[in-house]
PDB file of C-alpha atoms in Angstrom:
ATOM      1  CA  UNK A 158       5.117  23.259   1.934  1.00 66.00           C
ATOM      2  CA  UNK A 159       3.994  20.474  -0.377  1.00 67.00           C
ATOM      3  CA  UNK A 160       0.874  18.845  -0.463  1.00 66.00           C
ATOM      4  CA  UNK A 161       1.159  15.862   1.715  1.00 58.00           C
ATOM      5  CA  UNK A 162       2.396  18.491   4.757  1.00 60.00           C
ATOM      6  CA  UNK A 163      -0.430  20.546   3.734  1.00 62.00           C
ATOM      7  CA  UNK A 164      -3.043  17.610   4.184  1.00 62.00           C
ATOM      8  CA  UNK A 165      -1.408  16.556   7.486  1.00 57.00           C
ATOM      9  CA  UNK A 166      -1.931  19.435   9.043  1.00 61.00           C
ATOM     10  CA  UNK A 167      -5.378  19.427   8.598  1.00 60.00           C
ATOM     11  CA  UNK A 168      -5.840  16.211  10.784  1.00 67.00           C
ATOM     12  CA  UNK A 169      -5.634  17.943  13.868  1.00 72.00           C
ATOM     13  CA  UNK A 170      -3.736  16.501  16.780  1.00 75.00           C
ATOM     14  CA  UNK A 171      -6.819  17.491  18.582  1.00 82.00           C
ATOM     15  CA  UNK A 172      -8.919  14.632  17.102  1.00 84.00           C
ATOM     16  CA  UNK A 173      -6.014  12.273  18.607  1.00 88.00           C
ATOM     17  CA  UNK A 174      -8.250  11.573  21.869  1.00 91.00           C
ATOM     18  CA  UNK A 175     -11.485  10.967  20.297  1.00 93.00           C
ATOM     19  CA  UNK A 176     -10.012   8.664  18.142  1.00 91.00           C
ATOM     20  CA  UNK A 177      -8.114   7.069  20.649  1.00 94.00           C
ATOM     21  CA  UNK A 178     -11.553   6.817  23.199  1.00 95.00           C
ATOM     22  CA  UNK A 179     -12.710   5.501  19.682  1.00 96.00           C
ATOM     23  CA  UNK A 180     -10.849   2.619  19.243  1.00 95.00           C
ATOM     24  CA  UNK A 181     -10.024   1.407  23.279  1.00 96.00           C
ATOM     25  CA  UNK A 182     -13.838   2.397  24.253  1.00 96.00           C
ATOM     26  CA  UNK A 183     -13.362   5.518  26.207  1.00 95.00           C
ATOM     27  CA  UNK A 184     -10.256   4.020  27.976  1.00 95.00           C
ATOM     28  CA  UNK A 185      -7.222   6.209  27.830  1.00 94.00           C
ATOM     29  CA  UNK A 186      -5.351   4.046  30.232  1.00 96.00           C
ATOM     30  CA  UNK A 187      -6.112   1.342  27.492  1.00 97.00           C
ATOM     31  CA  UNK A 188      -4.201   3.179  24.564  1.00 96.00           C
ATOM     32  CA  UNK A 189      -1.672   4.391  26.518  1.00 97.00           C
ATOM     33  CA  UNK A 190      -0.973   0.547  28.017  1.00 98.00           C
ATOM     34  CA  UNK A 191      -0.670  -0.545  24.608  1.00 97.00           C
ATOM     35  CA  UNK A 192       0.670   2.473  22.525  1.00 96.00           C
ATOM     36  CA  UNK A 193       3.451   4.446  24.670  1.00 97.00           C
ATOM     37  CA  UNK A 194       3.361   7.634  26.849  1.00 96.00           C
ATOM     38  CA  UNK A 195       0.929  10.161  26.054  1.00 93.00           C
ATOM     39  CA  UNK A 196       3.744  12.534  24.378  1.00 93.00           C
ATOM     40  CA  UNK A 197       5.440   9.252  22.512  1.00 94.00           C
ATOM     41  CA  UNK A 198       1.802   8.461  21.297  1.00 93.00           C
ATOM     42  CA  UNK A 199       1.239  12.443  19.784  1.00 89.00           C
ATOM     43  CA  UNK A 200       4.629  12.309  18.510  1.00 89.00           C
ATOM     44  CA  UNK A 201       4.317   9.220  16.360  1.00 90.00           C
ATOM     45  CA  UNK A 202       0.677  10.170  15.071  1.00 86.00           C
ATOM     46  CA  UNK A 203       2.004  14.135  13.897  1.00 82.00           C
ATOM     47  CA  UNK A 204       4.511  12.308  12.498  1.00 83.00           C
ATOM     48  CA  UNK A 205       2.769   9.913  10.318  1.00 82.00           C
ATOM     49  CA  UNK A 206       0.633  11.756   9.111  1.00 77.00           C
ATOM     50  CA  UNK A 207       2.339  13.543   5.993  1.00 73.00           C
ATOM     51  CA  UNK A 208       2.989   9.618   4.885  1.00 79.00           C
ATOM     52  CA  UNK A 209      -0.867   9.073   4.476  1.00 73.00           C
ATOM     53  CA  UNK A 210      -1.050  11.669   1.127  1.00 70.00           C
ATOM     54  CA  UNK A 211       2.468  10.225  -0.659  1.00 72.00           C
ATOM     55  CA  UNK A 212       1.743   8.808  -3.653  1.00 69.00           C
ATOM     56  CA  UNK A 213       2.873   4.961  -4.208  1.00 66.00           C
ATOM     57  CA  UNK A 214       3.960   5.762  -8.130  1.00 63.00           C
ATOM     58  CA  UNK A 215       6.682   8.470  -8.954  1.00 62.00           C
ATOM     59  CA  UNK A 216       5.361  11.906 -10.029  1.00 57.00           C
TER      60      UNK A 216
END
């Protein structure tokens, strides 16, 4: 495992609903209106994540 997978594991999926209530003020319904089904929404945020540690210049 390399260190971007490493680092995207440790954002939980679990903090995916507080951040969510976060940004549409406590309104699920909101998020989900604008971002997808629930599962579409988990998938797209797990999968993201390892793209937030790559590094923009070549190793």
């Amino acid at each position: 495992m390399n260190e971007a997978e490493t680092r995207a594991e440790l954002i939980d999926s679990a903090k995916l609903t507080p951040l969510l209530k976060l940004k549409y003020h406590d309104s699920i319904a909101d998020a989900v209106a604008d971002l997808g089904q629930p599962e579409d929404i988990g998938r797209v945020f797990s999968g993201f994540q390892k793209y937030l540690y790559l590094s923009t210049t070549p190793s």
